Amino acid sequence: MLHQWMFWIMLLLCGFRLSGLTFLLSNDLDRLPTVIYYSAGVAIFLGLVLLCKRIILSFLRTRDLVFFYVIHAVSVLLNLIVMKASRPLVVYNTDLIVTGTLFDILISIVLVIEAAVEHQHIRLEPAEPAEPNESI
């Protein structure tokens, strides 16, 4: 169940970032530093690769989704550091869609921790019924 949630949240994150990125690239290219465009592009590309892997192979490992969320969190953290260092305080909503917020980092960390906790659970299969003893 967590695997499905992680996949659909990944699609939403990539879709919103892609739409914001195309809007910014078509309207105002110089609004954000170039590093932010590249890091957003890397995260979107990784999401699209995982989507193609899911379509072609019809499965996707939780390990791949965890890798995406780690890359996404690092990308957002890098974007926030670059924005703090190089931009004035005027930030628009479309900028936040592309750069990400602390909430994006929080979502990524929570999903990675939940995947790690789910992976540590021991799954027991039901035992086969014992054969009746005929010596009685």
mmCIF file with all atom_site columns, C-alpha atoms in Angstrom:
data_model
loop_
_atom_site.group_PDB
_atom_site.id
_atom_site.type_symbol
_atom_site.label_atom_id
_atom_site.label_alt_id
_atom_site.label_comp_id
_atom_site.label_asym_id
_atom_site.label_entity_id
_atom_site.label_seq_id
_atom_site.pdbx_PDB_ins_code
_atom_site.Cartn_x
_atom_site.Cartn_y
_atom_site.Cartn_z
_atom_site.occupancy
_atom_site.B_iso_or_equiv
_atom_site.pdbx_formal_charge
_atom_site.auth_seq_id
_atom_site.auth_comp_id
_atom_site.auth_asym_id
_atom_site.auth_atom_id
_atom_site.pdbx_PDB_model_num
ATOM 1   C CA . MET A 1 1   ? 0.000  0.000   0.000   1.00 0.00 ? 1   MET A CA 1
ATOM 2   C CA . LEU A 1 2   ? 2.833  2.405   0.868   1.00 0.00 ? 2   LEU A CA 1
ATOM 3   C CA . HIS A 1 3   ? 4.496  1.521   -2.422  1.00 0.00 ? 3   HIS A CA 1
ATOM 4   C CA . GLN A 1 4   ? 1.430  2.699   -4.360  1.00 0.00 ? 4   GLN A CA 1
ATOM 5   C CA . TRP A 1 5   ? 1.223  5.926   -2.355  1.00 0.00 ? 5   TRP A CA 1
ATOM 6   C CA . MET A 1 6   ? 4.900  6.615   -2.986  1.00 0.00 ? 6   MET A CA 1
ATOM 7   C CA . PHE A 1 7   ? 4.441  6.065   -6.711  1.00 0.00 ? 7   PHE A CA 1
ATOM 8   C CA . TRP A 1 8   ? 1.428  8.377   -7.037  1.00 0.00 ? 8   TRP A CA 1
ATOM 9   C CA . ILE A 1 9   ? 3.031  11.105  -4.918  1.00 0.00 ? 9   ILE A CA 1
ATOM 10  C CA . MET A 1 10  ? 6.124  10.847  -7.135  1.00 0.00 ? 10  MET A CA 1
ATOM 11  C CA . LEU A 1 11  ? 3.948  11.377  -10.200 1.00 0.00 ? 11  LEU A CA 1
ATOM 12  C CA . LEU A 1 12  ? 2.294  14.420  -8.623  1.00 0.00 ? 12  LEU A CA 1
ATOM 13  C CA . LEU A 1 13  ? 5.627  15.943  -7.618  1.00 0.00 ? 13  LEU A CA 1
ATOM 14  C CA . CYS A 1 14  ? 7.091  15.426  -11.085 1.00 0.00 ? 14  CYS A CA 1
ATOM 15  C CA . GLY A 1 15  ? 3.958  16.699  -12.813 1.00 0.00 ? 15  GLY A CA 1
ATOM 16  C CA . PHE A 1 16  ? 3.769  19.892  -10.779 1.00 0.00 ? 16  PHE A CA 1
ATOM 17  C CA . ARG A 1 17  ? 7.477  20.533  -11.146 1.00 0.00 ? 17  ARG A CA 1
ATOM 18  C CA . LEU A 1 18  ? 7.354  19.905  -14.889 1.00 0.00 ? 18  LEU A CA 1
ATOM 19  C CA . SER A 1 19  ? 4.399  22.248  -15.387 1.00 0.00 ? 19  SER A CA 1
ATOM 20  C CA . GLY A 1 20  ? 6.032  24.986  -13.299 1.00 0.00 ? 20  GLY A CA 1
ATOM 21  C CA . LEU A 1 21  ? 9.337  24.530  -15.086 1.00 0.00 ? 21  LEU A CA 1
ATOM 22  C CA . THR A 1 22  ? 7.779  24.764  -18.548 1.00 0.00 ? 22  THR A CA 1
ATOM 23  C CA . PHE A 1 23  ? 5.837  27.866  -17.479 1.00 0.00 ? 23  PHE A CA 1
ATOM 24  C CA . LEU A 1 24  ? 8.975  29.586  -16.204 1.00 0.00 ? 24  LEU A CA 1
ATOM 25  C CA . LEU A 1 25  ? 11.047 28.577  -19.218 1.00 0.00 ? 25  LEU A CA 1
ATOM 26  C CA . SER A 1 26  ? 8.410  29.880  -21.623 1.00 0.00 ? 26  SER A CA 1
ATOM 27  C CA . ASN A 1 27  ? 7.801  33.195  -19.833 1.00 0.00 ? 27  ASN A CA 1
ATOM 28  C CA . ASP A 1 28  ? 10.817 34.376  -17.876 1.00 0.00 ? 28  ASP A CA 1
ATOM 29  C CA . LEU A 1 29  ? 14.059 32.457  -18.190 1.00 0.00 ? 29  LEU A CA 1
ATOM 30  C CA . ASP A 1 30  ? 16.150 34.794  -16.035 1.00 0.00 ? 30  ASP A CA 1
ATOM 31  C CA . ARG A 1 31  ? 13.909 34.702  -12.959 1.00 0.00 ? 31  ARG A CA 1
ATOM 32  C CA . LEU A 1 32  ? 15.764 31.816  -11.275 1.00 0.00 ? 32  LEU A CA 1
ATOM 33  C CA . PRO A 1 33  ? 19.441 30.808  -11.263 1.00 0.00 ? 33  PRO A CA 1
ATOM 34  C CA . THR A 1 34  ? 20.463 28.178  -13.794 1.00 0.00 ? 34  THR A CA 1
ATOM 35  C CA . VAL A 1 35  ? 21.390 25.646  -11.095 1.00 0.00 ? 35  VAL A CA 1
ATOM 36  C CA . ILE A 1 36  ? 17.749 25.472  -10.022 1.00 0.00 ? 36  ILE A CA 1
ATOM 37  C CA . TYR A 1 37  ? 16.612 24.651  -13.547 1.00 0.00 ? 37  TYR A CA 1
ATOM 38  C CA . TYR A 1 38  ? 19.180 21.858  -13.786 1.00 0.00 ? 38  TYR A CA 1
ATOM 39  C CA . SER A 1 39  ? 18.377 20.317  -10.410 1.00 0.00 ? 39  SER A CA 1
ATOM 40  C CA . ALA A 1 40  ? 14.640 20.429  -11.126 1.00 0.00 ? 40  ALA A CA 1
ATOM 41  C CA . GLY A 1 41  ? 15.330 18.864  -14.515 1.00 0.00 ? 41  GLY A CA 1
ATOM 42  C CA . VAL A 1 42  ? 17.318 16.030  -12.941 1.00 0.00 ? 42  VAL A CA 1
ATOM 43  C CA . ALA A 1 43  ? 14.510 15.250  -10.487 1.00 0.00 ? 43  ALA A CA 1
ATOM 44  C CA . ILE A 1 44  ? 11.897 15.355  -13.267 1.00 0.00 ? 44  ILE A CA 1
ATOM 45  C CA . PHE A 1 45  ? 14.042 13.164  -15.529 1.00 0.00 ? 45  PHE A CA 1
ATOM 46  C CA . LEU A 1 46  ? 14.502 10.584  -12.775 1.00 0.00 ? 46  LEU A CA 1
ATOM 47  C CA . GLY A 1 47  ? 10.748 10.539  -12.175 1.00 0.00 ? 47  GLY A CA 1
ATOM 48  C CA . LEU A 1 48  ? 10.073 10.030  -15.883 1.00 0.00 ? 48  LEU A CA 1
ATOM 49  C CA . VAL A 1 49  ? 12.632 7.210   -16.041 1.00 0.00 ? 49  VAL A CA 1
ATOM 50  C CA . LEU A 1 50  ? 10.919 5.473   -13.119 1.00 0.00 ? 50  LEU A CA 1
ATOM 51  C CA . LEU A 1 51  ? 7.530  5.972   -14.788 1.00 0.00 ? 51  LEU A CA 1
ATOM 52  C CA . CYS A 1 52  ? 8.826  4.391   -18.011 1.00 0.00 ? 52  CYS A CA 1
ATOM 53  C CA . LYS A 1 53  ? 10.326 1.537   -16.004 1.00 0.00 ? 53  LYS A CA 1
ATOM 54  C CA . ARG A 1 54  ? 6.945  0.947   -14.360 1.00 0.00 ? 54  ARG A CA 1
ATOM 55  C CA . ILE A 1 55  ? 5.164  0.989   -17.735 1.00 0.00 ? 55  ILE A CA 1
ATOM 56  C CA . ILE A 1 56  ? 7.649  -1.215  -19.591 1.00 0.00 ? 56  ILE A CA 1
ATOM 57  C CA . LEU A 1 57  ? 8.520  -3.728  -16.869 1.00 0.00 ? 57  LEU A CA 1
ATOM 58  C CA . SER A 1 58  ? 5.128  -3.436  -15.101 1.00 0.00 ? 58  SER A CA 1
ATOM 59  C CA . PHE A 1 59  ? 6.816  -3.261  -11.687 1.00 0.00 ? 59  PHE A CA 1
ATOM 60  C CA . LEU A 1 60  ? 8.904  -0.840  -9.697  1.00 0.00 ? 60  LEU A CA 1
ATOM 61  C CA . ARG A 1 61  ? 10.920 -1.584  -6.588  1.00 0.00 ? 61  ARG A CA 1
ATOM 62  C CA . THR A 1 62  ? 10.496 0.399   -3.406  1.00 0.00 ? 62  THR A CA 1
ATOM 63  C CA . ARG A 1 63  ? 14.258 0.872   -3.444  1.00 0.00 ? 63  ARG A CA 1
ATOM 64  C CA . ASP A 1 64  ? 13.916 2.862   -6.697  1.00 0.00 ? 64  ASP A CA 1
ATOM 65  C CA . LEU A 1 65  ? 11.233 5.076   -5.189  1.00 0.00 ? 65  LEU A CA 1
ATOM 66  C CA . VAL A 1 66  ? 13.356 5.663   -2.087  1.00 0.00 ? 66  VAL A CA 1
ATOM 67  C CA . PHE A 1 67  ? 16.242 6.691   -4.357  1.00 0.00 ? 67  PHE A CA 1
ATOM 68  C CA . PHE A 1 68  ? 13.922 9.173   -6.102  1.00 0.00 ? 68  PHE A CA 1
ATOM 69  C CA . TYR A 1 69  ? 12.791 10.700  -2.816  1.00 0.00 ? 69  TYR A CA 1
ATOM 70  C CA . VAL A 1 70  ? 16.366 11.080  -1.567  1.00 0.00 ? 70  VAL A CA 1
ATOM 71  C CA . ILE A 1 71  ? 17.370 12.795  -4.823  1.00 0.00 ? 71  ILE A CA 1
ATOM 72  C CA . HIS A 1 72  ? 14.244 14.966  -4.635  1.00 0.00 ? 72  HIS A CA 1
ATOM 73  C CA . ALA A 1 73  ? 14.997 16.067  -1.057  1.00 0.00 ? 73  ALA A CA 1
ATOM 74  C CA . VAL A 1 74  ? 18.620 16.868  -1.907  1.00 0.00 ? 74  VAL A CA 1
ATOM 75  C CA . SER A 1 75  ? 17.485 18.788  -4.994  1.00 0.00 ? 75  SER A CA 1
ATOM 76  C CA . VAL A 1 76  ? 15.005 20.878  -3.008  1.00 0.00 ? 76  VAL A CA 1
ATOM 77  C CA . LEU A 1 77  ? 17.593 21.549  -0.296  1.00 0.00 ? 77  LEU A CA 1
ATOM 78  C CA . LEU A 1 78  ? 20.117 22.667  -2.922  1.00 0.00 ? 78  LEU A CA 1
ATOM 79  C CA . ASN A 1 79  ? 17.484 24.889  -4.543  1.00 0.00 ? 79  ASN A CA 1
ATOM 80  C CA . LEU A 1 80  ? 16.593 26.532  -1.240  1.00 0.00 ? 80  LEU A CA 1
ATOM 81  C CA . ILE A 1 81  ? 20.253 27.206  -0.445  1.00 0.00 ? 81  ILE A CA 1
ATOM 82  C CA . VAL A 1 82  ? 20.837 28.715  -3.893  1.00 0.00 ? 82  VAL A CA 1
ATOM 83  C CA . MET A 1 83  ? 17.687 30.839  -3.614  1.00 0.00 ? 83  MET A CA 1
ATOM 84  C CA . LYS A 1 84  ? 18.742 32.123  -0.194  1.00 0.00 ? 84  LYS A CA 1
ATOM 85  C CA . ALA A 1 85  ? 22.231 32.984  -1.418  1.00 0.00 ? 85  ALA A CA 1
ATOM 86  C CA . SER A 1 86  ? 21.402 34.616  -4.734  1.00 0.00 ? 86  SER A CA 1
ATOM 87  C CA . ARG A 1 87  ? 17.861 35.983  -4.887  1.00 0.00 ? 87  ARG A CA 1
ATOM 88  C CA . PRO A 1 88  ? 15.975 38.860  -3.289  1.00 0.00 ? 88  PRO A CA 1
ATOM 89  C CA . LEU A 1 89  ? 13.017 38.202  -1.021  1.00 0.00 ? 89  LEU A CA 1
ATOM 90  C CA . VAL A 1 90  ? 10.450 38.381  -3.841  1.00 0.00 ? 90  VAL A CA 1
ATOM 91  C CA . VAL A 1 91  ? 9.430  34.792  -4.566  1.00 0.00 ? 91  VAL A CA 1
ATOM 92  C CA . TYR A 1 92  ? 6.399  33.876  -6.662  1.00 0.00 ? 92  TYR A CA 1
ATOM 93  C CA . ASN A 1 93  ? 4.269  30.739  -6.434  1.00 0.00 ? 93  ASN A CA 1
ATOM 94  C CA . THR A 1 94  ? 5.643  29.393  -9.709  1.00 0.00 ? 94  THR A CA 1
ATOM 95  C CA . ASP A 1 95  ? 9.145  29.744  -8.271  1.00 0.00 ? 95  ASP A CA 1
ATOM 96  C CA . LEU A 1 96  ? 8.126  27.649  -5.272  1.00 0.00 ? 96  LEU A CA 1
ATOM 97  C CA . ILE A 1 97  ? 6.678  24.953  -7.536  1.00 0.00 ? 97  ILE A CA 1
ATOM 98  C CA . VAL A 1 98  ? 10.030 24.594  -9.293  1.00 0.00 ? 98  VAL A CA 1
ATOM 99  C CA . THR A 1 99  ? 12.355 25.074  -6.321  1.00 0.00 ? 99  THR A CA 1
ATOM 100 C CA . GLY A 1 100 ? 10.301 23.233  -3.716  1.00 0.00 ? 100 GLY A CA 1
ATOM 101 C CA . THR A 1 101 ? 9.726  24.029  -0.064  1.00 0.00 ? 101 THR A CA 1
ATOM 102 C CA . LEU A 1 102 ? 10.605 22.558  3.308   1.00 0.00 ? 102 LEU A CA 1
ATOM 103 C CA . PHE A 1 103 ? 7.315  20.678  3.123   1.00 0.00 ? 103 PHE A CA 1
ATOM 104 C CA . ASP A 1 104 ? 8.645  18.777  0.077   1.00 0.00 ? 104 ASP A CA 1
ATOM 105 C CA . ILE A 1 105 ? 11.710 17.775  2.072   1.00 0.00 ? 105 ILE A CA 1
ATOM 106 C CA . LEU A 1 106 ? 9.497  16.701  4.973   1.00 0.00 ? 106 LEU A CA 1
ATOM 107 C CA . ILE A 1 107 ? 7.316  14.548  2.699   1.00 0.00 ? 107 ILE A CA 1
ATOM 108 C CA . SER A 1 108 ? 10.385 12.903  1.167   1.00 0.00 ? 108 SER A CA 1
ATOM 109 C CA . ILE A 1 109 ? 11.977 12.149  4.531   1.00 0.00 ? 109 ILE A CA 1
ATOM 110 C CA . VAL A 1 110 ? 8.756  10.734  5.998   1.00 0.00 ? 110 VAL A CA 1
ATOM 111 C CA . LEU A 1 111 ? 8.208  8.453   2.992   1.00 0.00 ? 111 LEU A CA 1
ATOM 112 C CA . VAL A 1 112 ? 11.809 7.211   3.087   1.00 0.00 ? 112 VAL A CA 1
ATOM 113 C CA . ILE A 1 113 ? 11.538 6.466   6.823   1.00 0.00 ? 113 ILE A CA 1
ATOM 114 C CA . GLU A 1 114 ? 8.193  4.700   6.364   1.00 0.00 ? 114 GLU A CA 1
ATOM 115 C CA . ALA A 1 115 ? 9.651  2.577   3.563   1.00 0.00 ? 115 ALA A CA 1
ATOM 116 C CA . ALA A 1 116 ? 12.600 1.636   5.783   1.00 0.00 ? 116 ALA A CA 1
ATOM 117 C CA . VAL A 1 117 ? 10.295 0.719   8.673   1.00 0.00 ? 117 VAL A CA 1
ATOM 118 C CA . GLU A 1 118 ? 8.031  -1.336  6.412   1.00 0.00 ? 118 GLU A CA 1
ATOM 119 C CA . HIS A 1 119 ? 11.052 -3.157  5.027   1.00 0.00 ? 119 HIS A CA 1
ATOM 120 C CA . GLN A 1 120 ? 12.161 -4.185  8.539   1.00 0.00 ? 120 GLN A CA 1
ATOM 121 C CA . HIS A 1 121 ? 8.908  -5.915  9.420   1.00 0.00 ? 121 HIS A CA 1
ATOM 122 C CA . ILE A 1 122 ? 9.053  -9.695  9.479   1.00 0.00 ? 122 ILE A CA 1
ATOM 123 C CA . ARG A 1 123 ? 6.446  -11.263 7.276   1.00 0.00 ? 123 ARG A CA 1
ATOM 124 C CA . LEU A 1 124 ? 5.329  -14.676 8.430   1.00 0.00 ? 124 LEU A CA 1
ATOM 125 C CA . GLU A 1 125 ? 3.538  -17.066 6.167   1.00 0.00 ? 125 GLU A CA 1
ATOM 126 C CA . PRO A 1 126 ? 0.915  -19.322 7.688   1.00 0.00 ? 126 PRO A CA 1
ATOM 127 C CA . ALA A 1 127 ? 2.242  -22.731 8.632   1.00 0.00 ? 127 ALA A CA 1
ATOM 128 C CA . GLU A 1 128 ? 0.980  -25.777 6.834   1.00 0.00 ? 128 GLU A CA 1
ATOM 129 C CA . PRO A 1 129 ? -1.516 -27.807 8.853   1.00 0.00 ? 129 PRO A CA 1
ATOM 130 C CA . ALA A 1 130 ? 0.018  -30.714 10.728  1.00 0.00 ? 130 ALA A CA 1
ATOM 131 C CA . GLU A 1 131 ? -0.752 -34.186 9.506   1.00 0.00 ? 131 GLU A CA 1
ATOM 132 C CA . PRO A 1 132 ? -2.919 -36.211 11.881  1.00 0.00 ? 132 PRO A CA 1
ATOM 133 C CA . ASN A 1 133 ? -1.108 -38.836 13.918  1.00 0.00 ? 133 ASN A CA 1
ATOM 134 C CA . GLU A 1 134 ? -2.440 -42.300 13.027  1.00 0.00 ? 134 GLU A CA 1
ATOM 135 C CA . SER A 1 135 ? -0.715 -44.164 15.868  1.00 0.00 ? 135 SER A CA 1
ATOM 136 C CA . ILE A 1 136 ? -3.468 -43.458 18.359  1.00 0.00 ? 136 ILE A CA 1
#
